[in-house]
Coordinates of C-alpha atoms and ligand atoms in Angstrom, one line a residue:
M108 CA -17.5 12.5 -21.5
T109 CA -18.7 10.5 -18.5
T110 CA -21.4 11.7 -16.1
L111 CA -20.4 9.0 -13.5
K112 CA -19.1 10.4 -10.2
F113 CA -17.6 8.3 -7.4
T114 CA -19.8 8.3 -4.3
C115 CA -18.6 6.2 -1.4
M116 CA -21.5 4.0 -0.3
Q117 CA -20.0 3.8 3.3
C118 CA -20.3 0.0 3.2
G119 CA -16.9 -0.4 5.0
T120 CA -15.8 -3.2 2.8
C121 CA -12.4 -1.7 2.0
C122 CA -11.7 -1.6 5.7
Y123 CA -12.4 -5.3 6.2
E124 CA -10.5 -8.4 5.1
I125 CA -10.8 -8.4 1.4
T126 CA -7.8 -10.3 0.2
E127 CA -7.2 -13.8 -1.0
Q128 CA -4.4 -14.0 1.6
P129 CA -6.3 -14.3 4.9
G130 CA -4.8 -12.7 7.9
S131 CA -3.5 -9.4 6.6
K132 CA -4.9 -6.3 5.1
R133 CA -3.9 -5.4 1.6
I134 CA -3.2 -1.7 2.0
P135 CA 0.5 -0.9 1.9
L136 CA 1.8 1.2 4.8
Y137 CA 5.1 3.1 4.6
P138 CA 7.4 2.8 7.7
E139 CA 6.6 6.4 8.9
E140 CA 2.9 5.6 8.6
V141 CA 3.3 2.5 10.7
T142 CA 5.1 4.5 13.4
K143 CA 2.3 7.0 13.4
L144 CA -0.4 4.3 13.6
I145 CA 1.4 2.4 16.3
S146 CA 1.5 5.6 18.4
L147 CA -2.2 6.2 17.7
S148 CA -3.2 2.6 18.5
E149 CA -1.2 2.7 21.8
K150 CA -3.1 5.9 22.9
R151 CA -6.4 4.1 22.1
G152 CA -5.5 0.7 23.4
Y153 CA -6.0 -0.9 20.0
N154 CA -4.3 -4.1 19.0
F155 CA -2.3 -3.0 15.9
Q156 CA 0.3 -5.2 14.3
V157 CA 1.9 -5.2 11.0
I158 CA 4.1 -7.6 8.8
E159 CA 6.5 -6.8 6.1
D160 CA 5.0 -6.3 2.7
L161 CA 7.4 -5.1 -0.1
V162 CA 10.9 -6.0 0.7
F163 CA 14.2 -6.3 -1.3
P164 CA 17.2 -8.3 -0.3
D165 CA 20.4 -6.2 -0.4
I166 CA 23.1 -8.9 -1.0
K167 CA 26.0 -6.3 -0.6
N168 CA 25.2 -5.5 3.1
K169 CA 23.2 -8.7 3.9
K170 CA 20.1 -6.8 4.9
I171 CA 16.5 -6.9 3.9
L172 CA 15.3 -3.5 2.8
V173 CA 11.7 -2.8 3.9
V174 CA 9.7 -0.5 1.7
T175 CA 6.1 -1.2 3.0
Y176 CA 4.2 -3.1 5.7
K177 CA 0.6 -4.3 5.9
I178 CA -1.7 -4.6 8.7
I179 CA -2.2 -8.0 10.4
L180 CA -5.9 -8.7 11.0
N181 CA -6.2 -10.4 14.3
N182 CA -9.4 -9.1 15.7
Q183 CA -12.7 -11.0 15.6
N184 CA -14.3 -9.2 12.7
E185 CA -11.1 -9.1 10.6
R186 CA -11.3 -5.4 10.1
C187 CA -8.7 -2.7 10.4
P188 CA -8.5 -1.8 14.0
F189 CA -9.2 1.8 13.2
Y190 CA -12.6 1.0 11.7
Q191 CA -15.6 1.7 13.9
T192 CA -18.9 -0.2 13.0
K193 CA -21.1 2.8 13.4
S194 CA -18.9 5.7 12.2
G195 CA -16.4 4.1 9.8
C196 CA -12.7 5.1 9.8
S197 CA -11.7 6.8 13.0
I198 CA -8.5 8.3 11.8
H199 CA -9.7 10.4 8.8
N200 CA -7.0 13.0 9.2
E201 CA -4.2 10.4 9.6
K202 CA -5.2 7.9 7.0
P203 CA -2.5 6.2 5.1
Y204 CA -1.8 7.2 1.5
A205 CA -3.5 4.1 0.1
C206 CA -6.7 4.7 2.2
Q207 CA -6.8 8.4 1.0
A208 CA -6.7 7.3 -2.6
Y209 CA -9.0 4.4 -2.4
P210 CA -10.8 3.0 -4.5
L211 CA -7.9 4.1 -6.7
S212 CA -4.9 2.0 -6.0
L213 CA -1.4 1.3 -7.3
I214 CA -0.8 -2.0 -9.1
R215 CA 2.7 -3.2 -9.6
I216 CA 3.8 -3.7 -13.2
D217 CA 7.1 -5.2 -12.3
A218 CA 9.5 -5.1 -9.3
F219 CA 10.1 -1.3 -9.6
N220 CA 7.1 0.1 -11.6
F221 CA 3.6 0.8 -10.6
K222 CA 0.5 2.5 -12.2
I223 CA -2.7 4.1 -10.9
S224 CA -5.6 1.7 -11.2
I225 CA -9.1 1.0 -9.8
D226 CA -9.6 -1.5 -7.0
P227 CA -12.1 -4.0 -8.2
L228 CA -13.2 -5.0 -4.7
C229 CA -14.9 -1.7 -3.9
N230 CA -18.7 -2.0 -4.0
F231 CA -19.0 1.2 -6.1
I232 CA -16.7 -0.3 -8.7
I233 CA -18.7 -3.5 -8.7
D234 CA -22.0 -1.6 -9.2
N235 CA -20.6 0.4 -12.1
Y236 CA -18.2 -2.2 -13.5
D237 CA -19.5 -1.9 -17.1
Q238 CA -18.9 1.9 -17.2
L239 CA -15.6 1.6 -15.6
L240 CA -14.2 -1.4 -17.6
N241 CA -12.5 0.7 -20.3
V242 CA -12.3 4.0 -18.7
D243 CA -9.6 6.3 -20.0
L244 CA -7.3 8.6 -17.9
D245 CA -9.3 11.7 -18.6
N246 CA -12.6 10.2 -17.4
L247 CA -10.8 8.5 -14.5
K248 CA -9.9 12.0 -13.3
I249 CA -13.5 13.2 -13.6
I250 CA -15.1 10.1 -11.9
F251 CA -12.6 10.1 -8.9
K252 CA -12.2 14.0 -8.8
D253 CA -11.2 14.0 -5.2
E254 CA -9.4 10.6 -5.1
F255 CA -7.3 11.1 -8.2
P256 CA -5.0 13.8 -6.8
K257 CA -4.5 11.6 -3.7
A258 CA -3.7 8.6 -5.9
E259 CA -1.1 10.9 -7.7
K260 CA 0.5 11.8 -4.4
F261 CA 0.6 8.2 -3.4
Y262 CA 2.1 7.4 -6.9
R263 CA 4.7 10.1 -6.4
K264 CA 5.6 8.9 -3.0
N265 CA 6.1 5.3 -4.3
K266 CA 8.1 6.7 -7.3
R267 CA 10.4 8.6 -4.8
L268 CA 11.0 5.4 -3.0
Q269 CA 11.8 3.4 -6.1
L270 CA 14.1 6.2 -7.3
K271 CA 16.0 6.2 -3.9
I272 CA 16.5 2.4 -4.2
R273 CA 17.8 2.7 -7.7
E274 CA 20.1 5.7 -6.7
L275 CA 21.5 3.7 -3.9
E276 CA 22.2 0.9 -6.4
Y277 CA 23.7 3.2 -8.8
E278 CA 26.0 4.6 -6.2
G279 CA 27.1 1.0 -5.3
K280 CA 25.7 1.3 -1.7
I281 CA 23.3 -1.7 -2.1
E282 CA 23.0 -4.5 -4.5
I283 CA 19.5 -6.1 -5.2
P284 CA 19.7 -9.3 -7.4
R285 CA 17.4 -9.3 -10.3
E286 CA 17.1 -13.1 -10.1
L287 CA 17.1 -15.0 -6.9
H288 CA 16.1 -18.6 -6.0
I289 CA 13.2 -18.7 -3.6
K290 CA 15.2 -20.9 -1.1
D291 CA 17.8 -18.2 -0.8
F292 CA 15.4 -15.4 -0.5
N293 CA 13.7 -17.3 2.4
R294 CA 17.0 -17.9 4.0
Y295 CA 17.9 -14.2 3.8
L296 CA 14.4 -13.2 5.2
N297 CA 15.1 -15.6 8.1
Q298 CA 18.7 -14.4 8.8
W299 CA 19.3 -10.9 7.8
E300 CA 18.6 -7.7 9.7
R301 CA 16.1 -5.1 8.5
E302 CA 16.5 -1.6 7.1
E303 CA 13.6 0.6 6.4
I304 CA 13.8 2.7 3.2
I305 CA 12.1 6.0 4.0
V306 CA 11.5 9.1 1.8
R307 CA 9.5 12.2 2.8
Ligands
SF4_527 S1 -7.1 3.4 8.2 FE1 -9.3 3.9 8.0 S2 -9.8 3.9 5.9 FE2 -7.8 2.8 6.2 S3 -8.4 0.6 6.4 FE3 -8.3 1.5 8.4 S4 -10.4 2.2 9.0 FE4 -10.3 1.8 6.7
SF4_528 S1 -15.7 -0.4 -0.5 FE1 -15.9 1.4 -1.8 S2 -17.9 2.1 -1.5 FE2 -17.4 0.8 0.2 S3 -16.6 2.1 1.9 FE3 -14.9 1.4 0.6 S4 -14.6 3.1 -0.9 FE4 -16.6 3.3 -0.1

């Protein structure tokens, strides 16, 4: 059994731009989280903008179903607008699911399935890479004692969303193509209205 325990180094790396895709933060935000963060940023006078992240085209209703957004980084330091240089995250009690679970994250297995994983860009993970390389689930729960239940909460939320989409498909209310040419997808993205998929 491992003796390793996750201790955040307070380096702030996870609140900065750490994706290969410059210009947006990787953490997924659910629509209701976006609403909450917009309201908070308006009260604080922050520049907070998001772009769509996970979306599905619904060819039955000619709509784009929006499951998650991500933060656009447009400030000088390319950091989340809620990050304070001296004190770190300024919205501890309002943190999105993804931030609560970090450095655990959900990785996509396919369009509809995810699993709990470790984000390799966290500095604690980098420093302890060898010990974490082949870690099993039991040890993962020990190392990330506080974060694992939050990752499970995040996973369950994600699962409920995927189930809702499948239920809507099963009931014939929406139709998501399993194969789609990129040109058609881009055309739909440009032309169709949005509908957010929300579960509590
Ligand atoms: S919400 Fe907080 S923890 Fe999440 S990226 Fe922003 S500053 Fe970091
Ligand atoms: S990158 Fe890892 S160690 Fe650094 S602040 Fe984020 S969670 Fe903590």
